Every structure is written in structure tokens, then in C-alpha cells.
CSV table of C-alpha atoms in Angstrom, one decimal:
chain,number,residue,atom,x,y,z
A,123,MET,CA,-17.1,-25.6,-83.4
A,124,GLY,CA,-18.8,-23.3,-85.7
A,125,LYS,CA,-17.7,-23.2,-89.3
A,126,GLY,CA,-17.0,-19.4,-89.5
A,127,TRP,CA,-14.0,-17.5,-88.2
A,128,GLU,CA,-15.5,-16.1,-85.0
A,129,ARG,CA,-12.0,-15.2,-83.9
A,130,LYS,CA,-8.8,-15.1,-86.0
A,131,ILE,CA,-5.7,-15.8,-83.9
A,132,ILE,CA,-2.1,-16.0,-85.0
A,133,HIS,CA,0.7,-17.4,-82.9
A,134,ILE,CA,4.2,-16.3,-83.9
A,135,ASP,CA,7.2,-18.4,-82.6
A,136,MET,CA,10.7,-17.5,-83.6
A,137,ASP,CA,12.8,-20.5,-84.8
A,138,ALA,CA,15.7,-21.5,-82.4
A,139,PHE,CA,15.8,-17.8,-81.5
A,140,PHE,CA,19.0,-17.4,-79.5
A,141,ALA,CA,21.0,-19.8,-81.8
A,142,ALA,CA,19.6,-18.2,-84.9
A,143,ILE,CA,20.8,-14.8,-83.7
A,144,GLU,CA,24.3,-16.2,-83.2
A,145,GLN,CA,24.3,-17.7,-86.6
A,146,ARG,CA,23.1,-14.5,-88.2
A,147,ASP,CA,25.7,-12.4,-86.4
A,148,HIS,CA,28.6,-14.9,-87.0
A,149,PRO,CA,28.5,-16.1,-90.6
A,150,GLU,CA,31.1,-18.7,-89.7
A,151,TYR,CA,28.4,-20.6,-87.7
A,152,HIS,CA,26.0,-20.9,-90.6
A,153,HIS,CA,24.8,-24.5,-91.1
A,154,LYS,CA,26.8,-25.6,-88.1
A,155,PRO,CA,25.4,-27.1,-84.9
A,156,VAL,CA,25.2,-24.2,-82.4
A,157,VAL,CA,24.3,-24.6,-78.7
A,158,VAL,CA,23.6,-21.5,-76.6
A,159,GLY,CA,23.8,-22.0,-72.8
A,160,GLY,CA,26.0,-23.1,-70.0
A,161,ASP,CA,29.6,-24.4,-69.9
A,162,PRO,CA,29.8,-27.8,-71.6
A,163,PHE,CA,32.6,-28.7,-69.2
A,164,GLY,CA,30.6,-27.6,-66.1
A,165,ARG,CA,27.1,-27.9,-64.7
A,166,GLY,CA,25.3,-25.5,-67.1
A,167,VAL,CA,22.3,-26.4,-69.2
A,168,VAL,CA,21.3,-25.8,-72.9
A,169,SER,CA,19.2,-22.8,-73.4
A,170,THR,CA,18.7,-23.1,-77.2
A,171,ALA,CA,20.0,-25.4,-79.9
A,172,SER,CA,20.1,-24.7,-83.6
A,173,TYR,CA,18.2,-27.1,-85.9
A,174,GLU,CA,21.6,-28.5,-87.0
A,175,ALA,CA,22.3,-29.4,-83.3
A,176,ARG,CA,18.8,-30.8,-82.7
A,177,LYS,CA,19.6,-33.6,-85.3
A,178,TYR,CA,22.0,-35.0,-82.7
A,179,GLY,CA,19.2,-35.1,-80.1
A,180,ILE,CA,20.2,-31.9,-78.3
A,181,HIS,CA,17.4,-29.9,-76.8
A,182,SER,CA,16.8,-27.1,-74.3
A,183,ALA,CA,17.2,-27.8,-70.6
A,184,MET,CA,19.5,-30.7,-71.3
A,185,PRO,CA,22.8,-30.6,-69.4
A,186,ALA,CA,25.4,-28.9,-71.6
A,187,ALA,CA,27.9,-31.6,-70.8
A,188,HIS,CA,25.5,-34.2,-72.2
A,189,ALA,CA,25.0,-32.1,-75.3
A,190,ARG,CA,28.8,-32.0,-75.8
A,191,ARG,CA,28.9,-35.8,-75.7
A,192,LEU,CA,26.1,-36.1,-78.3
A,193,CYS,CA,27.9,-33.6,-80.6
A,194,PRO,CA,31.5,-32.8,-79.7
A,195,GLN,CA,31.9,-30.7,-82.8
A,196,ALA,CA,29.1,-28.3,-81.8
A,197,VAL,CA,29.8,-24.6,-81.3
A,198,PHE,CA,29.0,-23.8,-77.7
A,199,LEU,CA,28.3,-20.2,-76.9
A,200,ARG,CA,27.3,-18.2,-73.8
A,201,PRO,CA,24.0,-16.3,-74.0
A,202,ARG,CA,24.0,-12.6,-75.1
A,203,PHE,CA,20.8,-11.6,-73.4
A,204,ARG,CA,21.0,-7.9,-74.3
A,205,GLN,CA,21.2,-8.7,-78.0
A,206,TYR,CA,18.3,-11.2,-77.7
A,207,GLU,CA,16.2,-8.6,-75.9
A,208,ALA,CA,17.0,-6.0,-78.6
A,209,ASP,CA,15.9,-8.3,-81.4
A,210,SER,CA,12.8,-9.2,-79.4
A,211,HIS,CA,11.8,-5.5,-79.1
A,212,THR,CA,12.2,-5.1,-82.8
A,213,ILE,CA,10.0,-8.2,-83.5
A,214,MET,CA,7.3,-7.0,-81.1
A,215,ALA,CA,7.3,-3.6,-82.7
A,216,ILE,CA,6.7,-5.2,-86.1
A,217,LEU,CA,3.8,-7.2,-84.7
A,218,ARG,CA,2.2,-4.0,-83.3
A,219,GLN,CA,2.1,-2.7,-86.9
A,220,TYR,CA,-0.6,-5.3,-87.6
A,221,ALA,CA,-2.8,-5.5,-84.6
A,222,GLU,CA,-3.8,-3.8,-81.3
A,223,ARG,CA,-4.4,-7.1,-79.4
A,224,ILE,CA,-0.9,-8.6,-79.0
A,225,GLU,CA,0.1,-10.8,-76.0
A,226,PRO,CA,3.9,-11.4,-75.8
A,227,VAL,CA,4.5,-14.8,-74.1
A,228,SER,CA,8.3,-14.6,-74.0
A,229,LEU,CA,11.2,-13.0,-75.9
A,230,ASP,CA,10.5,-15.1,-78.9
A,231,GLU,CA,6.8,-15.7,-79.1
A,232,ALA,CA,3.5,-13.8,-79.1
A,233,TYR,CA,-0.2,-14.2,-79.9
A,234,LEU,CA,-2.1,-11.7,-82.1
A,235,ASP,CA,-5.9,-11.4,-82.4
A,236,VAL,CA,-6.3,-10.2,-86.0
A,237,THR,CA,-10.1,-10.5,-86.1
A,238,GLU,CA,-9.9,-6.7,-86.4
A,239,ASN,CA,-6.5,-5.5,-87.6
A,240,LYS,CA,-4.7,-2.3,-88.5
A,241,LEU,CA,-4.5,-3.2,-92.2
A,242,GLY,CA,-8.2,-4.1,-92.6
A,243,ILE,CA,-7.3,-7.5,-94.1
A,244,GLN,CA,-9.9,-10.2,-93.7
A,245,ASP,CA,-7.7,-13.2,-94.5
A,246,PRO,CA,-5.7,-14.1,-91.3
A,247,VAL,CA,-3.4,-16.3,-93.4
A,248,ALA,CA,-2.4,-13.4,-95.6
A,249,ILE,CA,-1.6,-11.4,-92.4
A,250,ALA,CA,0.6,-14.2,-91.0
A,251,SER,CA,2.5,-14.4,-94.2
A,252,LEU,CA,3.1,-10.7,-94.3
A,253,ILE,CA,4.3,-10.8,-90.7
A,254,LYS,CA,6.8,-13.6,-91.4
A,255,GLN,CA,8.1,-11.7,-94.4
A,256,ASN,CA,8.4,-8.5,-92.5
A,257,ILE,CA,10.3,-10.1,-89.6
A,258,PHE,CA,12.8,-11.7,-91.9
A,259,ALA,CA,13.3,-8.5,-93.9
A,260,VAL,CA,14.1,-6.5,-90.8
A,261,THR,CA,16.0,-9.1,-88.6
A,262,ARG,CA,17.1,-11.8,-91.1
A,263,LEU,CA,15.5,-14.3,-88.7
A,264,THR,CA,12.7,-16.8,-89.5
A,265,ALA,CA,9.5,-17.3,-87.6
A,266,SER,CA,6.9,-20.0,-87.7
A,267,ALA,CA,3.2,-19.0,-87.5
A,268,GLY,CA,0.1,-20.8,-86.6
A,269,VAL,CA,-3.4,-19.5,-87.7
A,270,ALA,CA,-6.5,-20.8,-85.9
A,271,PRO,CA,-9.8,-19.9,-84.3
A,272,ASN,CA,-8.3,-19.8,-80.8
A,273,MET,CA,-5.0,-19.5,-78.9
A,274,PHE,CA,-4.6,-23.2,-78.1
A,275,LEU,CA,-5.0,-24.3,-81.7
A,276,ALA,CA,-2.7,-21.5,-83.0
A,277,LYS,CA,0.0,-22.6,-80.6
A,278,ILE,CA,-0.2,-26.2,-81.8
A,279,ALA,CA,-0.2,-25.0,-85.4
A,280,SER,CA,2.9,-22.8,-85.1
A,281,ASP,CA,4.9,-25.8,-83.9
A,282,PHE,CA,3.7,-28.1,-86.7
A,283,LYS,CA,6.1,-27.3,-89.5
A,284,LYS,CA,9.2,-25.7,-87.9
A,285,PRO,CA,11.3,-24.0,-89.0
A,286,ASP,CA,9.9,-21.2,-91.1
A,287,GLY,CA,6.4,-22.8,-91.2
A,288,LEU,CA,2.9,-21.5,-91.7
A,289,THR,CA,0.2,-23.8,-90.6
A,290,VAL,CA,-3.5,-23.0,-90.8
A,291,ILE,CA,-6.3,-24.7,-88.9
A,292,LYS,CA,-9.6,-23.5,-90.4
A,293,PRO,CA,-12.7,-23.7,-88.2
A,294,GLU,CA,-14.2,-26.4,-90.3
A,295,ASN,CA,-11.1,-28.6,-90.1
A,296,VAL,CA,-10.5,-28.5,-86.3
A,297,GLU,CA,-12.0,-31.9,-85.5
A,298,ALA,CA,-10.1,-33.6,-88.4
A,299,PHE,CA,-6.8,-31.9,-87.5
A,300,LEU,CA,-7.0,-33.0,-83.8
A,301,LYS,CA,-8.4,-36.5,-84.3
A,302,ASP,CA,-5.0,-38.3,-84.6
A,303,LEU,CA,-2.9,-35.7,-82.8
A,304,PRO,CA,-1.0,-37.3,-79.8
A,305,VAL,CA,-2.2,-36.0,-76.5
A,306,ARG,CA,1.4,-34.8,-75.7
A,307,LYS,CA,0.9,-32.0,-78.2
A,308,ILE,CA,-1.7,-30.4,-75.9
A,309,PRO,CA,0.2,-27.6,-74.0
A,310,GLY,CA,0.6,-28.6,-70.4
A,311,VAL,CA,0.6,-32.4,-71.0
A,312,GLY,CA,4.1,-33.6,-70.0
A,313,PRO,CA,5.6,-37.1,-69.8
A,314,VAL,CA,3.8,-38.0,-66.6
A,315,THR,CA,0.3,-36.9,-67.7
A,316,GLU,CA,0.9,-38.6,-71.1
A,317,LYS,CA,1.8,-41.8,-69.3
A,318,GLU,CA,-1.2,-41.6,-67.0
A,319,LEU,CA,-3.5,-41.0,-70.0
A,320,ALA,CA,-2.0,-43.9,-71.8
A,321,ARG,CA,-2.9,-46.2,-68.9
A,322,TYR,CA,-6.5,-45.7,-70.0
A,323,HIS,CA,-5.8,-45.9,-73.7
A,324,LEU,CA,-6.2,-42.2,-74.2
A,325,LEU,CA,-3.4,-41.7,-76.8
A,326,THR,CA,-4.8,-39.2,-79.2
A,327,CYS,CA,-6.9,-36.0,-78.9
A,328,GLY,CA,-9.6,-38.0,-80.6
A,329,ASP,CA,-9.5,-40.6,-77.8
A,330,LEU,CA,-9.6,-37.9,-75.1
A,331,ALA,CA,-12.3,-35.9,-76.8
A,332,GLY,CA,-14.6,-38.9,-76.7
A,333,ALA,CA,-13.9,-40.0,-73.1
A,334,PRO,CA,-16.8,-39.8,-70.7
A,335,VAL,CA,-16.8,-36.7,-68.5
A,336,SER,CA,-17.5,-38.7,-65.3
A,337,PHE,CA,-14.5,-41.0,-66.0
A,338,LEU,CA,-12.2,-38.0,-66.5
A,339,LEU,CA,-13.4,-36.3,-63.4
A,340,ASP,CA,-12.9,-39.4,-61.4
A,341,LYS,CA,-9.3,-40.1,-62.7
A,342,PHE,CA,-8.0,-36.6,-63.3
A,343,GLY,CA,-10.3,-34.1,-61.6
A,344,LYS,CA,-11.0,-30.7,-63.2
A,345,THR,CA,-7.8,-31.1,-65.2
A,346,GLY,CA,-9.3,-34.0,-67.1
A,347,ILE,CA,-12.3,-31.8,-68.2
A,348,MET,CA,-10.0,-29.0,-69.3
A,349,LEU,CA,-7.9,-31.5,-71.4
A,350,ARG,CA,-11.0,-32.9,-72.9
A,351,GLU,CA,-12.1,-29.5,-74.0
A,352,ARG,CA,-8.7,-28.8,-75.5
A,353,ALA,CA,-8.9,-32.1,-77.4
A,354,GLN,CA,-12.2,-31.0,-78.8
A,355,GLY,CA,-10.7,-27.8,-80.0
A,356,PHE,CA,-12.2,-25.4,-77.4
A,357,ASP,CA,-10.3,-22.7,-75.7
A,358,PRO,CA,-12.1,-19.7,-74.0
A,359,GLY,CA,-8.8,-17.8,-73.5
A,360,GLU,CA,-8.5,-14.4,-75.1
A,361,VAL,CA,-5.4,-12.5,-76.3
A,362,ASN,CA,-4.7,-10.0,-73.5
A,363,PRO,CA,-2.4,-7.1,-74.4
A,364,HIS,CA,-1.9,-6.3,-70.7
A,365,ALA,CA,-1.2,-9.8,-69.5
A,366,GLU,CA,2.0,-9.9,-67.4
A,367,PRO,CA,2.3,-13.2,-65.5
A,368,LYS,CA,3.1,-12.6,-61.9
A,369,GLN,CA,4.3,-16.2,-61.3
A,370,TYR,CA,6.0,-18.9,-63.3
A,371,SER,CA,6.0,-22.5,-61.9
A,372,VAL,CA,6.5,-26.1,-62.9
A,373,GLU,CA,4.6,-28.9,-61.1
A,374,GLU,CA,4.0,-32.6,-61.6
A,375,THR,CA,1.4,-35.1,-60.4
A,376,PHE,CA,3.1,-38.4,-59.8
A,377,PRO,CA,1.7,-41.8,-61.0
A,378,LYS,CA,2.2,-43.1,-57.4
A,379,ASP,CA,2.6,-41.3,-54.0
A,380,ILE,CA,6.1,-40.7,-53.0
A,381,LEU,CA,7.7,-40.9,-49.5
A,382,ASP,CA,11.4,-40.7,-50.5
A,383,VAL,CA,12.6,-37.2,-49.8
A,384,ARG,CA,15.8,-37.6,-51.8
A,385,TRP,CA,13.8,-38.5,-54.8
A,386,LEU,CA,11.6,-35.4,-54.3
A,387,GLU,CA,14.7,-33.2,-54.0
A,388,ALA,CA,16.0,-34.6,-57.3
A,389,LYS,CA,12.7,-33.6,-58.9
A,390,LEU,CA,13.0,-30.1,-57.4
A,391,LYS,CA,16.4,-29.8,-59.1
A,392,GLU,CA,14.7,-30.6,-62.5
A,393,TYR,CA,11.9,-28.0,-61.8
A,394,ALA,CA,14.4,-25.3,-60.7
A,395,ASP,CA,16.4,-25.8,-63.9
A,396,GLU,CA,13.3,-25.4,-66.0
A,397,VAL,CA,11.9,-22.4,-64.1
A,398,PHE,CA,15.3,-20.5,-64.1
A,399,LEU,CA,15.9,-21.2,-67.8
A,400,ASN,CA,12.4,-20.1,-68.9
A,401,LEU,CA,12.5,-16.9,-66.9
A,402,GLN,CA,15.9,-16.1,-68.3
A,403,GLN,CA,14.5,-16.5,-71.8
A,404,SER,CA,11.5,-14.3,-71.0
A,405,GLY,CA,13.7,-11.6,-69.6
A,406,ARG,CA,11.8,-11.6,-66.2
A,407,MET,CA,12.7,-12.6,-62.7
A,408,GLY,CA,11.3,-12.4,-59.1
A,409,LYS,CA,12.6,-12.8,-55.6
A,410,THR,CA,9.9,-15.1,-54.0
A,411,ILE,CA,10.4,-18.8,-54.4
A,412,VAL,CA,7.3,-20.9,-54.0
A,413,LEU,CA,7.0,-24.6,-53.1
A,414,LYS,CA,3.8,-26.4,-53.7
A,415,VAL,CA,3.0,-29.8,-52.2
A,416,LYS,CA,-0.1,-32.0,-52.4
A,417,TYR,CA,-0.2,-35.0,-50.1
A,418,PHE,CA,-1.7,-38.5,-50.8
A,419,ASP,CA,-4.9,-37.4,-49.0
A,420,PHE,CA,-5.2,-34.4,-51.4
A,421,GLU,CA,-4.3,-31.8,-48.8
A,422,SER,CA,-2.5,-29.1,-50.7
A,423,ILE,CA,-0.1,-26.5,-49.2
A,424,THR,CA,2.2,-23.8,-50.5
A,425,ARG,CA,5.3,-22.5,-48.7
A,426,SER,CA,7.4,-19.6,-49.9
A,427,LYS,CA,10.6,-17.6,-49.1
A,428,THR,CA,11.4,-14.1,-50.4
A,429,LEU,CA,15.1,-13.4,-51.0
A,430,ALA,CA,16.9,-10.1,-50.6
A,431,ARG,CA,17.7,-10.2,-54.4
A,432,ASP,CA,16.8,-12.2,-57.5
A,433,PRO,CA,18.2,-15.7,-57.5
A,434,ASP,CA,21.2,-15.9,-59.8
A,435,SER,CA,21.2,-19.6,-60.6
A,436,SER,CA,18.8,-22.6,-60.7
A,437,ASP,CA,20.9,-24.1,-57.9
A,438,GLU,CA,19.9,-21.3,-55.6
A,439,ILE,CA,16.2,-21.9,-56.4
A,440,CYS,CA,16.7,-25.6,-55.7
A,441,ARG,CA,18.4,-25.0,-52.4
A,442,VAL,CA,15.6,-22.8,-51.1
A,443,ALA,CA,12.9,-25.1,-52.4
A,444,CYS,CA,14.6,-28.1,-50.7
A,445,ASP,CA,15.0,-26.2,-47.5
A,446,LEU,CA,11.3,-25.4,-47.6
A,447,LEU,CA,10.5,-29.0,-48.3
A,448,GLU,CA,12.5,-30.2,-45.3
A,449,LYS,CA,11.5,-27.6,-42.8
A,450,LYS,CA,8.0,-26.5,-43.8
A,451,THR,CA,6.3,-29.7,-45.0
A,452,GLN,CA,5.6,-33.2,-43.9
A,453,ALA,CA,7.4,-34.8,-46.8
A,454,GLY,CA,8.9,-38.0,-45.7
A,455,LYS,CA,6.2,-38.5,-43.2
A,456,LYS,CA,3.2,-38.1,-45.5
A,457,ALA,CA,3.4,-39.4,-49.1
A,458,VAL,CA,3.4,-36.7,-51.7
A,459,ARG,CA,1.1,-36.8,-54.8
A,460,LEU,CA,2.1,-33.5,-56.4
A,461,LEU,CA,5.2,-31.4,-56.3
A,462,GLY,CA,6.0,-28.0,-57.8
A,463,VAL,CA,8.3,-25.0,-57.6
A,464,GLY,CA,7.9,-21.5,-59.0
A,465,ILE,CA,8.9,-17.9,-58.7
A,466,SER,CA,6.3,-15.1,-58.0
A,467,GLY,CA,6.4,-11.4,-58.1
A,468,LEU,CA,7.8,-11.4,-61.7
A,469,ARG,CA,9.1,-8.2,-63.2
A,470,MET,CA,12.0,-7.1,-65.4
A,471,PRO,CA,15.3,-7.8,-63.7
A,472,GLU,CA,17.1,-5.1,-61.7
A,473,GLU,CA,19.4,-2.9,-63.8
A,474,ASP,CA,22.5,-3.9,-61.8
A,475,ARG,CA,21.9,-7.7,-62.3
A,476,PRO,CA,24.7,-9.4,-64.3
A,477,VAL,CA,23.7,-10.0,-67.9
A,478,GLN,CA,25.0,-13.5,-67.7
A,479,PRO,CA,24.1,-15.1,-64.4
A,480,ASP,CA,26.2,-17.6,-62.6
A,481,LEU,CA,24.4,-20.6,-64.2
A,482,PHE,CA,26.0,-19.6,-67.6
């Protein structure tokens, strides 16, 4: 990459947002392990865990019952989405005081392009520091910030020194910063992709950045080329103030082709939990459930069903996806290479939706 700041990108990520709000609003929870999410005696999942709770191994999307076993003394709370949305609106309003180009990603994170900014400050690190101070002064909540030449690097940087961190990746330091970084740190690289890359001794971004293009194309297709570019520090994406994702989905390519339908249905349950949880956190929802299947011969299909209303639990998403898998695909007859589930037609939920859906 060039040595100058062609673009100055800041990624702001609130620290344990839901749990931090609960600790702020309830002083008796200060410095205690707080878990926001579903019923720890039922089938709910963890939405957010405070940093005190994370020391016990508790993390988002974990079954709440398992979190209770890890830390019986934790304070388990149901989500207060209206309060979280109110704080999110306040934070986004603060960000708009600094730049025109802001792209909210969810209730608790956003990108800012401060190459040109409202304060006329040249140093992006100074702007990030001011933003952090401003958010804390108004909301009494801490944010972590990443400053970098592009969105991908800013995202990695904001996660580097949580909580209340400020990490800077200068253009001249990109290669050195990425060299020993595990490939898992690349957004989009999950456990399966990480394991597959490890098969070929691609453990760090440095390994991936130096891998031959022809080899990556052969083993991973176009995804391999994209991952190589990220590992080299390139990201052509631009902060889009008008970006509103119309679909959210989770998919996974398996290390080996799968015929077992029960196994695939169990995977759909995992994906449905993650999709529902993330959409609840973003404050958006949709009525169309989409199933994606790629067979062993690389034939790829999508099947969908539009409901009369928004799904009110991850179980409902799973039921629909499993029904589509059984009735609209050849799963069980043809081995499956990739599986995914998502919701399309995203928008803000209907006004008459319950604030706390059945999952919680």
C-alpha cells in the first residue's frame, strides 16, 4: 500500500453494549458478571456478556443455560431493546457531528470516513479520541476505535484492545501489523475456513498474503483471492452512508460433503440462532426466510418462503429452513458442500411487534 493516508477510516465499536447499559443503569451490577439474553433455565441464548462474565468463557450466541453453568453467580437479564435503541440513536447523532460519511453496521458499531470531516482536523487519531470522549461524556459508555486506511483494517483495529481501546494502523505499518495476525481475525473467516486454511499451513495473514494465486483459486475459488487481498491489507469497500442491507445470512462450506440430513438440520439450528440474534441486535427484521444449498457437484440453489409476519424466534426460522431443506432440495440424495440460511427484505420491525420476542 502507499505510504500516505489516501483514506482515513474510523471504526467505532461499543464495548459489551447491552451489558454495559445495564451496568450503567443499575449501579448494583457494577463490576459483576452480567449476561443479557434468554432464560438461563430455558432454551434462550446469550445476547451480550459483560467483560466480567467473559472471564468465565461466556460469549454471545452461547446457550444461556450453559452460561449459567459456567458462572452461576452471574446476573442474568432480559434485553431492553427500546433502551438500547435509544442509546444507539444518541451515539449515531454524536458521530454525525464529526463526519458526513457514516455507515452504521448495527446498533453498536459504525464506520466513519473522516478523510474530509466537519471539524477540518487532519489527524484521524485525534478525531477518534474526541469521538470516544464525547460518547462517554454523553452516555457514560465506553467505545473502542480502530483507525486505518480502509474499512477492513479499521474493523480489525477496533477489536484489538477492547475495552475502551484506540488502535491505529498507519499506511506504512499495514504489512508489519498483518504479518503475524491469525487468519481467523479476517472478518468472514470462521472455524471451518480457518481449519481448511490450516490444512495448507496458511495460519497467519502473512502466510495467506504470500500464497500463489493459482493455488488459492484451485482450493478456495474467488473467496481465496478475496482473502489473500485482505491479508495483504487491501479493501476496495467505501463507507456508504445510505447502505441498508436487504439481507442477513450465515453460511458455511464444509470440509467434506454431507449426506446426513439430521446433521444438516442441526447446522440450520446454529445458523438460525445466529441470524435471529444479530438481527435483534441491529434492530431490523424481515419476513422472507432464505435457504442456500450448494451440492458436491457445485450446483447452487436457493429456496425461500415469505411469512405473513416477522419470525418471532430462531426456532421458527429453523423450522421453515428445515422444511425447505426437506421438501425443496435434494439433501439426503445429493451430498451437500455448502449450507446457509438468511432473512431478506430487512427493515425496521413493525410497530406492533413485541419488544422482547419469544426467544427471550
